[in-house]
Short mmCIF file of C-alpha atoms in Angstrom, two decimals:
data_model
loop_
_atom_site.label_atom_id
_atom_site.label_comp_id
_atom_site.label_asym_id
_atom_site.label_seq_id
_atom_site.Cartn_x
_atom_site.Cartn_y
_atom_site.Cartn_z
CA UNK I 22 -14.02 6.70 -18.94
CA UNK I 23 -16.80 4.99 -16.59
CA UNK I 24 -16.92 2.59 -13.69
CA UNK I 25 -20.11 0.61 -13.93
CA UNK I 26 -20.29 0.55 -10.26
CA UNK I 27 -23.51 -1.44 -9.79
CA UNK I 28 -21.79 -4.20 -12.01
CA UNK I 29 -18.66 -4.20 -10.10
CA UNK I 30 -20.62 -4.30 -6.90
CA UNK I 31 -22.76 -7.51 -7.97
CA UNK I 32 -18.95 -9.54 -7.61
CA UNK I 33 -18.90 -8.86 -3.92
CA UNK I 34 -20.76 -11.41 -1.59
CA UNK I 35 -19.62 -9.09 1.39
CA UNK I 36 -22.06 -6.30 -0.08
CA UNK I 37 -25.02 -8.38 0.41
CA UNK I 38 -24.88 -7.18 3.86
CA UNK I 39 -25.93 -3.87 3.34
CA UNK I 40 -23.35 -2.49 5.45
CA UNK I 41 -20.88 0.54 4.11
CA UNK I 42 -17.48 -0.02 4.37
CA UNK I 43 -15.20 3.02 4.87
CA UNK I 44 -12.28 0.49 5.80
CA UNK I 45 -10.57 0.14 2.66
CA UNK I 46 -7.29 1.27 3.76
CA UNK I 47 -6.99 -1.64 6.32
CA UNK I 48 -7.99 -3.93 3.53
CA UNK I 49 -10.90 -4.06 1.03
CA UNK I 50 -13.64 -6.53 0.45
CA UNK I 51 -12.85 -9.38 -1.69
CA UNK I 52 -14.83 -10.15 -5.03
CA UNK I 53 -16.12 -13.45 -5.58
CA UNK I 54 -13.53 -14.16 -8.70
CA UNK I 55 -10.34 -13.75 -6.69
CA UNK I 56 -12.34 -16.20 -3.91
CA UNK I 57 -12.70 -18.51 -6.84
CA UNK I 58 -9.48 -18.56 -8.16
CA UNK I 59 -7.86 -19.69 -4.23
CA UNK I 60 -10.95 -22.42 -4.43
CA UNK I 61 -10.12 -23.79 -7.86
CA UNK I 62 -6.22 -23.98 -7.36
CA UNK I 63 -6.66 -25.31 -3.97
CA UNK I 64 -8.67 -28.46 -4.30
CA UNK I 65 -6.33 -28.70 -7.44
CA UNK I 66 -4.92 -31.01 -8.81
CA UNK I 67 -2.52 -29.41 -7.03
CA UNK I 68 1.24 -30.54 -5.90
CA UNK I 69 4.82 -28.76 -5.16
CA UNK I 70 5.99 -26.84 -8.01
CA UNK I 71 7.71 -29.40 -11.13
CA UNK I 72 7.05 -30.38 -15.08
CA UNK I 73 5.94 -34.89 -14.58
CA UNK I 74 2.46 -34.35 -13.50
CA UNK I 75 -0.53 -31.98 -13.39
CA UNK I 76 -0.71 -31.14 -10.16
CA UNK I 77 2.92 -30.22 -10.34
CA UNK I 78 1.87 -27.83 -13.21
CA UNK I 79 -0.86 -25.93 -12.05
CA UNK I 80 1.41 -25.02 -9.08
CA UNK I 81 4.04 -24.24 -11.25
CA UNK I 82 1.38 -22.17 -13.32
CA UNK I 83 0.02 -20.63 -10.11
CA UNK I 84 3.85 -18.95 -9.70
CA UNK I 85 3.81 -18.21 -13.01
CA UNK I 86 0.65 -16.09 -13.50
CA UNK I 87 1.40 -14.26 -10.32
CA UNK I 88 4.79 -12.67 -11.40
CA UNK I 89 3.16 -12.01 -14.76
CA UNK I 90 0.31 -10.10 -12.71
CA UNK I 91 2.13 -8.21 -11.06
CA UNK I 92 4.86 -7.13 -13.82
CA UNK I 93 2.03 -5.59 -15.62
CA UNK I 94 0.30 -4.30 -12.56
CA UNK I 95 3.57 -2.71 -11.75
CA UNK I 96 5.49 -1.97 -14.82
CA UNK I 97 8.63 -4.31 -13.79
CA UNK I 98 9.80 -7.37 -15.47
CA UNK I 99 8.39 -10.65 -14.18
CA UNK I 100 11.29 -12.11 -12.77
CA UNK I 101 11.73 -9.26 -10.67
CA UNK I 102 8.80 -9.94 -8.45
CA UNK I 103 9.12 -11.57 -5.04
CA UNK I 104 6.04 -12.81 -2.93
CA UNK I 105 6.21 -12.67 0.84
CA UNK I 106 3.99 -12.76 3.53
CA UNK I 107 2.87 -9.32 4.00
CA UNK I 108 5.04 -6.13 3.35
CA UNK I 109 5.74 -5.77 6.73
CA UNK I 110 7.32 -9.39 6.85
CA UNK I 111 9.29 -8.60 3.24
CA UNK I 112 10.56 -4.76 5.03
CA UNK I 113 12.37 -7.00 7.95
CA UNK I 114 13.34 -9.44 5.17
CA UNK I 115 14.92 -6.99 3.04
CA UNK I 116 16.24 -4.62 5.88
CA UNK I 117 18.64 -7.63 7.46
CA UNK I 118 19.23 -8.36 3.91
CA UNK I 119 20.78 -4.86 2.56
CA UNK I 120 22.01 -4.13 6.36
CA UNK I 121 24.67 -6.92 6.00
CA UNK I 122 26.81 -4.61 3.75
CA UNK I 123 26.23 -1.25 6.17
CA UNK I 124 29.09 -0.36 7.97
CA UNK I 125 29.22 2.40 11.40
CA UNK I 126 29.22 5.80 10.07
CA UNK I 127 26.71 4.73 7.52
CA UNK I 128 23.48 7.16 7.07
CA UNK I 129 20.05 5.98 6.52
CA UNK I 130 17.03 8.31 5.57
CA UNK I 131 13.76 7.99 7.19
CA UNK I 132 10.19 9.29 6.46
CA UNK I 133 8.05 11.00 9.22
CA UNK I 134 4.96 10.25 6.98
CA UNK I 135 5.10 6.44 7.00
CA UNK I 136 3.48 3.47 8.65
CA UNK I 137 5.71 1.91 10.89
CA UNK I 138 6.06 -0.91 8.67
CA UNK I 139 8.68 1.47 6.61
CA UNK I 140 10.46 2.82 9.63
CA UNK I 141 11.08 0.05 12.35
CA UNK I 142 12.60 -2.20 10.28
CA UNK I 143 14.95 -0.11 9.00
CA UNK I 144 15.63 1.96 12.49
CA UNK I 145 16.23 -1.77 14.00
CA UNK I 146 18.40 -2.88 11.19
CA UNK I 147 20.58 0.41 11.78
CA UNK I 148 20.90 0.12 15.50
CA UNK I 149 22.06 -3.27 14.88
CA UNK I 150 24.49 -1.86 12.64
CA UNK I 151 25.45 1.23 14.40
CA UNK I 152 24.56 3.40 11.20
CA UNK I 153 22.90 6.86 11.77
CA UNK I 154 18.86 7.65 10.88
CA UNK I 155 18.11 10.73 9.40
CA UNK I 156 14.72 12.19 8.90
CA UNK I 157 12.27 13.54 5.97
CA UNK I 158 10.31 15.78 7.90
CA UNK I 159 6.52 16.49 7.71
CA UNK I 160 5.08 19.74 7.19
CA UNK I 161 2.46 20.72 9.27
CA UNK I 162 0.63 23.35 7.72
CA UNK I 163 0.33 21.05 4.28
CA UNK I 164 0.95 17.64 5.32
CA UNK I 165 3.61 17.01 2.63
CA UNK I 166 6.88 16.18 3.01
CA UNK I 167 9.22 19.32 4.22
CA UNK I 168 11.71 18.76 0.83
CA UNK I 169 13.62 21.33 2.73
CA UNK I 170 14.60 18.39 4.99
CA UNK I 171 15.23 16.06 2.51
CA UNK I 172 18.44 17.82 1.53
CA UNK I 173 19.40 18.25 4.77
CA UNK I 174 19.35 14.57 5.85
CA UNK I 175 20.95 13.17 2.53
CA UNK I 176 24.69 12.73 2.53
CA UNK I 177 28.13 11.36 0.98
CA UNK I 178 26.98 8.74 3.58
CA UNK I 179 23.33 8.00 3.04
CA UNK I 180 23.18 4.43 1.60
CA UNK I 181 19.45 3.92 1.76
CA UNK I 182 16.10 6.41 1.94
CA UNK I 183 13.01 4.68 2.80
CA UNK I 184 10.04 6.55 2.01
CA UNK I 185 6.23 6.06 1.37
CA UNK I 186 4.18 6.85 -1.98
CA UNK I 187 1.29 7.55 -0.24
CA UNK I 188 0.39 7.96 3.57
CA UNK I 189 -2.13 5.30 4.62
CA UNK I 190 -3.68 7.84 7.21
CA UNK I 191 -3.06 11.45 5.39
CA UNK I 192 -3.53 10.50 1.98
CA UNK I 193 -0.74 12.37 1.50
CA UNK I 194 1.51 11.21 -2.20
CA UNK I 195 4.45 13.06 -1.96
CA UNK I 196 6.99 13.69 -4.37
CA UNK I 197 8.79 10.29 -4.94
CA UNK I 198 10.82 10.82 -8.15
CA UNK I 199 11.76 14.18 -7.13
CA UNK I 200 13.40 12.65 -3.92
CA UNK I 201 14.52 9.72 -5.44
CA UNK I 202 16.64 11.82 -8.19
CA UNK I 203 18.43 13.64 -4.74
CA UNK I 204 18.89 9.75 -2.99
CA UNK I 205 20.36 8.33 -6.38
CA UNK I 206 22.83 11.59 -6.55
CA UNK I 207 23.90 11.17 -3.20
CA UNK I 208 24.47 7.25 -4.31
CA UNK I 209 21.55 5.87 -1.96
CA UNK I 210 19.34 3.24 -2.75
CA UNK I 211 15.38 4.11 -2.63
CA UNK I 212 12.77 2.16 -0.78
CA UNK I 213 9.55 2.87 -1.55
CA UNK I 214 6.06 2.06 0.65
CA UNK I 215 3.50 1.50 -1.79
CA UNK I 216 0.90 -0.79 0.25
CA UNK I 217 -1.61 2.99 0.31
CA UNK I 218 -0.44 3.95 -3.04
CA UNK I 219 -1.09 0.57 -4.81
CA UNK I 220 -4.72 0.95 -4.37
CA UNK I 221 -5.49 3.97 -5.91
CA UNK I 222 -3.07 4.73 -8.74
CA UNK I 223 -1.77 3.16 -11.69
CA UNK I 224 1.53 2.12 -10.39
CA UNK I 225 5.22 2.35 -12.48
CA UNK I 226 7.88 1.72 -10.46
CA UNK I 227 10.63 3.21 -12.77
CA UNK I 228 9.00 6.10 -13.68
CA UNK I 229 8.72 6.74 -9.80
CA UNK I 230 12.48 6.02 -9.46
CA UNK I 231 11.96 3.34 -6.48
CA UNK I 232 14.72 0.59 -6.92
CA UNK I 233 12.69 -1.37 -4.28
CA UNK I 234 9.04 -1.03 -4.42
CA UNK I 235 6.51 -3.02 -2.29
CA UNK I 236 2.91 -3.46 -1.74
CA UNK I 237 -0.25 -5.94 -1.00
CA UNK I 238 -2.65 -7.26 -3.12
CA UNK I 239 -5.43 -7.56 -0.21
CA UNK I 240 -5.67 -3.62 0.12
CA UNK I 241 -6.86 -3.39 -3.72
CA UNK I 242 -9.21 -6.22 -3.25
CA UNK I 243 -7.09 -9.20 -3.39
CA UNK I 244 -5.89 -12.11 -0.52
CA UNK I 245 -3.89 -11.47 2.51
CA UNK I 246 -0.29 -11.05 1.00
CA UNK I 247 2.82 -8.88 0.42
CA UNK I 248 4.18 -8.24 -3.26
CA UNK I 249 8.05 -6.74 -3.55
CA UNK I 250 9.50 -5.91 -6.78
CA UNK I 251 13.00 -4.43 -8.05
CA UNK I 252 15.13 -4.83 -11.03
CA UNK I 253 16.41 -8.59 -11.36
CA UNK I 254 20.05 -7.03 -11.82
CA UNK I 255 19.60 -5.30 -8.52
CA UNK I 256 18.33 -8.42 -6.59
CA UNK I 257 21.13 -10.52 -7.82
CA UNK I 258 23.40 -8.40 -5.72
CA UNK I 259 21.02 -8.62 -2.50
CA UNK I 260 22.63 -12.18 -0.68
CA UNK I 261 19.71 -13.62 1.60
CA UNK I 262 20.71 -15.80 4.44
CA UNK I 263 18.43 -19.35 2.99
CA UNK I 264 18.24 -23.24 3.45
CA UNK I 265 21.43 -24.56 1.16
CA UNK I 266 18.82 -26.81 -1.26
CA UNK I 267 16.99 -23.86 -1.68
CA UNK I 268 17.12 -22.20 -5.02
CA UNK I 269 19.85 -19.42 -5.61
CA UNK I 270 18.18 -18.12 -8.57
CA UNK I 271 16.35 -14.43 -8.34
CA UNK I 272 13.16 -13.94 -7.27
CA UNK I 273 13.30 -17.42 -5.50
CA UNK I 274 15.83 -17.21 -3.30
CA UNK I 275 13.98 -14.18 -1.56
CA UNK I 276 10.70 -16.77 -1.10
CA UNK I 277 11.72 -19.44 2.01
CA UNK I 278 9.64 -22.18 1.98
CA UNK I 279 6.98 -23.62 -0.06
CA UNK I 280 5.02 -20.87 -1.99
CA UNK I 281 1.17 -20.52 -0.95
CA UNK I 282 -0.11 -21.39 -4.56
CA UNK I 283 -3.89 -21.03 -3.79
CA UNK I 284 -3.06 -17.22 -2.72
CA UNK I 285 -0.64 -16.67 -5.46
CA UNK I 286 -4.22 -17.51 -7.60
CA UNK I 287 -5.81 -14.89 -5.83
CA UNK I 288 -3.80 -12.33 -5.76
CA UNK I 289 -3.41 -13.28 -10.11
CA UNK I 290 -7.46 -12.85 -9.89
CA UNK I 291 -7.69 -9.28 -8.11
CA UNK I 292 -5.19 -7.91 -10.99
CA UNK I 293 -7.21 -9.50 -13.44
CA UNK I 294 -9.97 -7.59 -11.80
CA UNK I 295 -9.11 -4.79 -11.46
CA UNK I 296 -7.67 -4.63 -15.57
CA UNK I 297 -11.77 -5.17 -16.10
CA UNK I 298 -13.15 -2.54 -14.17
CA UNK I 299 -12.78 -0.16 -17.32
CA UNK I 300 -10.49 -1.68 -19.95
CA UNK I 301 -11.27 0.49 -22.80
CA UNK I 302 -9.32 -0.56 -26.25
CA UNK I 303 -6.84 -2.15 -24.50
CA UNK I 304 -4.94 -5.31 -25.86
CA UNK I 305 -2.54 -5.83 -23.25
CA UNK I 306 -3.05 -6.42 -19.37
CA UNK I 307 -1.10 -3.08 -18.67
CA UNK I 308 -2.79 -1.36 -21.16
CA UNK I 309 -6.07 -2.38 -19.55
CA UNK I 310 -4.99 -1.13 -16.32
CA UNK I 311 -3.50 1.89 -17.47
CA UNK I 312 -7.17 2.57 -18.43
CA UNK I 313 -9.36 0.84 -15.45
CA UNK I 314 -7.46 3.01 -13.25
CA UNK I 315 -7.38 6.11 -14.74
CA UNK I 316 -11.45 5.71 -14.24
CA UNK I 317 -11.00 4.56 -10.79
CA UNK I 318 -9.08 7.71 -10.04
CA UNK I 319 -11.98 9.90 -11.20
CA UNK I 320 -14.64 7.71 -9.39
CA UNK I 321 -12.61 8.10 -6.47
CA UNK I 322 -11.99 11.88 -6.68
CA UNK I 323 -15.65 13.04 -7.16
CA UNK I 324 -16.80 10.80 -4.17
CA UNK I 325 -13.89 12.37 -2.08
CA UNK I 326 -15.09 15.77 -3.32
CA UNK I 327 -18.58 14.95 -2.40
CA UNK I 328 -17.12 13.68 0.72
CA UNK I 329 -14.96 16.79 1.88
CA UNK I 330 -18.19 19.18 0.77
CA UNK I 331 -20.33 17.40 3.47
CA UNK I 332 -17.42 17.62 5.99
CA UNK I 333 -16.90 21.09 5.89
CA UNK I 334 -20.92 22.01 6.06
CA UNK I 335 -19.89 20.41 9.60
CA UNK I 336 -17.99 23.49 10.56
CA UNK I 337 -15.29 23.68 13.76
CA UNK I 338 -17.19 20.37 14.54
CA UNK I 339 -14.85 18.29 12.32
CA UNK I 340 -11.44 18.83 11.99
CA UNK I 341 -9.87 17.33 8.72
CA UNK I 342 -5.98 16.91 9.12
CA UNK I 343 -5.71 15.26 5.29
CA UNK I 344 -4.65 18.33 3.54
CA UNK I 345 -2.16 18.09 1.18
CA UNK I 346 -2.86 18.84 -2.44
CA UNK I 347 -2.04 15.45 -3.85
CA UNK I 348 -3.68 13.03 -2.08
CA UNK I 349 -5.68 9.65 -2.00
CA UNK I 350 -9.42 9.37 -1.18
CA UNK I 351 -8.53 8.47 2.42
CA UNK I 352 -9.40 11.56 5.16
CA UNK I 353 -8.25 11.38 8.64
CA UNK I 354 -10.53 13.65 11.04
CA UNK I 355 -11.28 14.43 14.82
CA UNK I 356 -13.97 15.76 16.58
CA UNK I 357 -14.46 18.69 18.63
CA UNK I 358 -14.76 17.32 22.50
CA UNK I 359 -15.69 13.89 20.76
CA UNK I 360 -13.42 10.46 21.16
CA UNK I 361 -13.20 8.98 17.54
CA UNK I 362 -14.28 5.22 18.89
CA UNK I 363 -17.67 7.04 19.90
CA UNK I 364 -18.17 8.11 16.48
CA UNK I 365 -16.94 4.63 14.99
CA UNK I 366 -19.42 2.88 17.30
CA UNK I 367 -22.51 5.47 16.14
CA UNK I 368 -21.59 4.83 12.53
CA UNK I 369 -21.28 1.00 13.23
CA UNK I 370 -24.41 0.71 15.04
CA UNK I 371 -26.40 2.30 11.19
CA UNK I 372 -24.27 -0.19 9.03
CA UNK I 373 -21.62 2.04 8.30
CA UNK I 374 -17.73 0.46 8.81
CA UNK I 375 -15.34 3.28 9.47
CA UNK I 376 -12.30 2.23 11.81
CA UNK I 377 -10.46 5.19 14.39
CA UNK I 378 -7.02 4.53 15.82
CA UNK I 379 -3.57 5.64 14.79
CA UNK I 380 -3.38 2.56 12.35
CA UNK I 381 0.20 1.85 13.16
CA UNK I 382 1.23 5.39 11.37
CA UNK I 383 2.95 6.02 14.87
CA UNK I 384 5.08 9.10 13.48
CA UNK I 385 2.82 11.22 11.38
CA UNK I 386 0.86 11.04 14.73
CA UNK I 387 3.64 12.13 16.45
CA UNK I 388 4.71 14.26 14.14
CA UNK I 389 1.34 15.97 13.95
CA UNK I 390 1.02 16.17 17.80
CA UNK I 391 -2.35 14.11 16.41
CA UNK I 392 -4.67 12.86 19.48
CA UNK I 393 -4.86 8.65 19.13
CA UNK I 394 -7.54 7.89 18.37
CA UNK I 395 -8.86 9.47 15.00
CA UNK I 396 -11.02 8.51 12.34
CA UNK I 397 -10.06 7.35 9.06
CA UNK I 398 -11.86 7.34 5.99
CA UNK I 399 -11.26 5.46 2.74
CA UNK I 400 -13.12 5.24 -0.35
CA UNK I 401 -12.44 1.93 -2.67
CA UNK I 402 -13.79 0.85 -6.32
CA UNK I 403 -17.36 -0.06 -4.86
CA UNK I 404 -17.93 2.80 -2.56
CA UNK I 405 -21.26 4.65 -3.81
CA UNK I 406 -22.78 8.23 -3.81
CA UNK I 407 -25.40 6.85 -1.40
CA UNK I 408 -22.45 5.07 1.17
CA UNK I 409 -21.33 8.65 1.10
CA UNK I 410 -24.43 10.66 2.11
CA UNK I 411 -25.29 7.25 4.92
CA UNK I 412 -21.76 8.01 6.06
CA UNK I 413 -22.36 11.96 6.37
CA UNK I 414 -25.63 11.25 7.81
CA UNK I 415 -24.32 9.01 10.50
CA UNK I 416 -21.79 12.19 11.52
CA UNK I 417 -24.97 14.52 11.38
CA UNK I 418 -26.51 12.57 14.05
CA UNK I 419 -23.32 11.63 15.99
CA UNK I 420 -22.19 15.53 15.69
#
């Protein structure tokens, strides 16, 4: 299995610049097919969504091929896929939606690991509710999960555990299914975060026992949106507050408003994309992805390799807090006496784009007793051998 990186790097206009982008885990660059695809269905025909004309049925097409996308891309059926905004906007969506049937002395479970985008909806929704948060803990020596903790906050009571797949700072994957299996026993439903873990691994959302699983396309190179997905026989119970012409039917009545077809294109596109990268023998679309990413893994993990050998030839200079021993390529890391923005500056100023901050992970920071800023890391499908050693060489000079 093989990545023909130089091919795959031809698609992307953005790599004309010469510049090395690190920022992947804030979003990646876009390749010119998924651009093509929002060009095409925009200038259309195009219409509202219906079966008399043309530009009625490349809309409804546009829905269409998105849901079928992103079944394969996540092993769920097509009509269990809902598109929203962003995953932030579909976590406050869904959190009012499943908080309407809490009740006070309800439990929730919360994840010390996660961007804030899994945690403040859910801690808002359950003050509004008067329903008890619990905590997954983090621990520090390994930056896993503490499973010790995960026990101890699950109860009779717990009615929902909200956790991440992968930390979009650590690189941390934790254990899903094995936490899941404890929230299902205790009779909790399981929301899972997979915006980090989306972009890096082959994705099955029943094998990782998530009822709810969400993510967004523009972090594995496709537009600026938010993808949901969970069993159609579980959505039909969720009730949405929605306009009464609106449609009732599941995934629908979870999408308010006119659907953005020309981004529903895209987002098609990037899956398409990414199926290519490798495909092997494959006949299907998942079976193509099943193989494209298993080589993206392996791409990834000897350029994080290479990556982690140059850090530590930096000695006490560098301090890596991405330890744990499953993780994505994605390393957060301070400097000795150094501010992080200093070093993002000196790598900016030799083409090289690697962001510091806290990137809205405000509790594994906390957690962590982490100093804001840090810098953070990421590699993607078109990150090179040579981005690596200009990126190592910037921190030789900046060190």
């Amino acid at each position: 299995m093989a990545i023909d990186v130089n091919a795959l790097r031809a698609h992307f206009p953005s790599l004309d610049s010469g510049l090395a982008f690190f920022d992947g885990p804030g979003g990646t660059q876009t390749p010119r097919p998924v651009a093509d695809a929002i060009a095409a269905t925009l200038t259309g025909p195009l219409s509202n969504r219906g079966v008399s004309s043309p530009s009625e049925l490349n809309a409804e097409h546009a829905v269409v091929a998105f849901r079928s996308a992103y079944a394969d891309l996540l092993g769920m059926p097509a009509d269990g896929v809902v598109h929203g905004r962003s995953a932030t906007q579909l976590t406050y969506d869904f959190s009012r939606h499943l908080a309407k049937d809490w009740k006070s002395g309800d439990e929730i479970v919360l994840s010390r690991l996660d961007h804030d985008c899994n945690v403040r909806p859910w801690v808002q929704a359950a003050e509004r509710a008067g329903v008890t948060v619990r905590w997954i803990e983090i621990d520090p020596d390994t930056t896993d999960l503490d499973l010790r903790s995960v026990e101890r906050a699950l109860s009779p009571r717990t009615r929902l555990v909200a956790l991440t797949a992968a930390s979009n700072v650590l690189g941390t994957v934790p254990p899903v299914r094995r936490i899941a299996d404890l929230a299902h026993e205790a009779g909790a439903l399981v929301y899972v975060d997979g915006v980090h873990y989306a972009a890096h691994r082959l994705v099955d959302v029943p094998a990782l026992g998530a009822d709810l699983f969400v993510c967004s396309p523009y972090k594995f190179l496709g537009p600026h949106c938010g993808v949901l997905t969970g069993s159609p026989e579980l959505l039909g119970t969720i009730r949405p507050d929605k306009l009464l012409p609106s449609s009732d039917a599941v995934p629908e009545r979870f999408e308010f408003g006119t659907l953005p077809y020309e981004i529903l294109a895209g987002a098609t596109a990037a899956v398409d994309f990414l199926a290519a990268l490798d495909p092997g023998a494959g006949t299907t679309r998942r079976e193509r992805l099943t193989h494209s990413l298993g080589s993206l893994h392996e791409h990834e993990r000897t350029l994080r390799t290479r990556l982690e050998e140059g850090l530590r030839g930096f000695g006490p200079a560098v301090t890596l807090h991405s330890k744990a021993a499953d993780r994505t390529p994605t390393l957060l890391m301070s400097f000795d006496g150094r501010d992080a923005r200093e070093a993002q500056a000196h790598l900016a100023a030799r083409g090289v784009v690697a962001p510091s901050g806290s990137f809205y992970a405000y509790e594994p920071f906390t957690a962590l007793k982490l100093e804001d800023p840090a810098l953070r890391v990421g590699l993607a499908p078109y990150t090179t051998a040579e981005d690596v050693d200009r990126l190592l060489d910037g921190l030789s000079q900046f060190l």
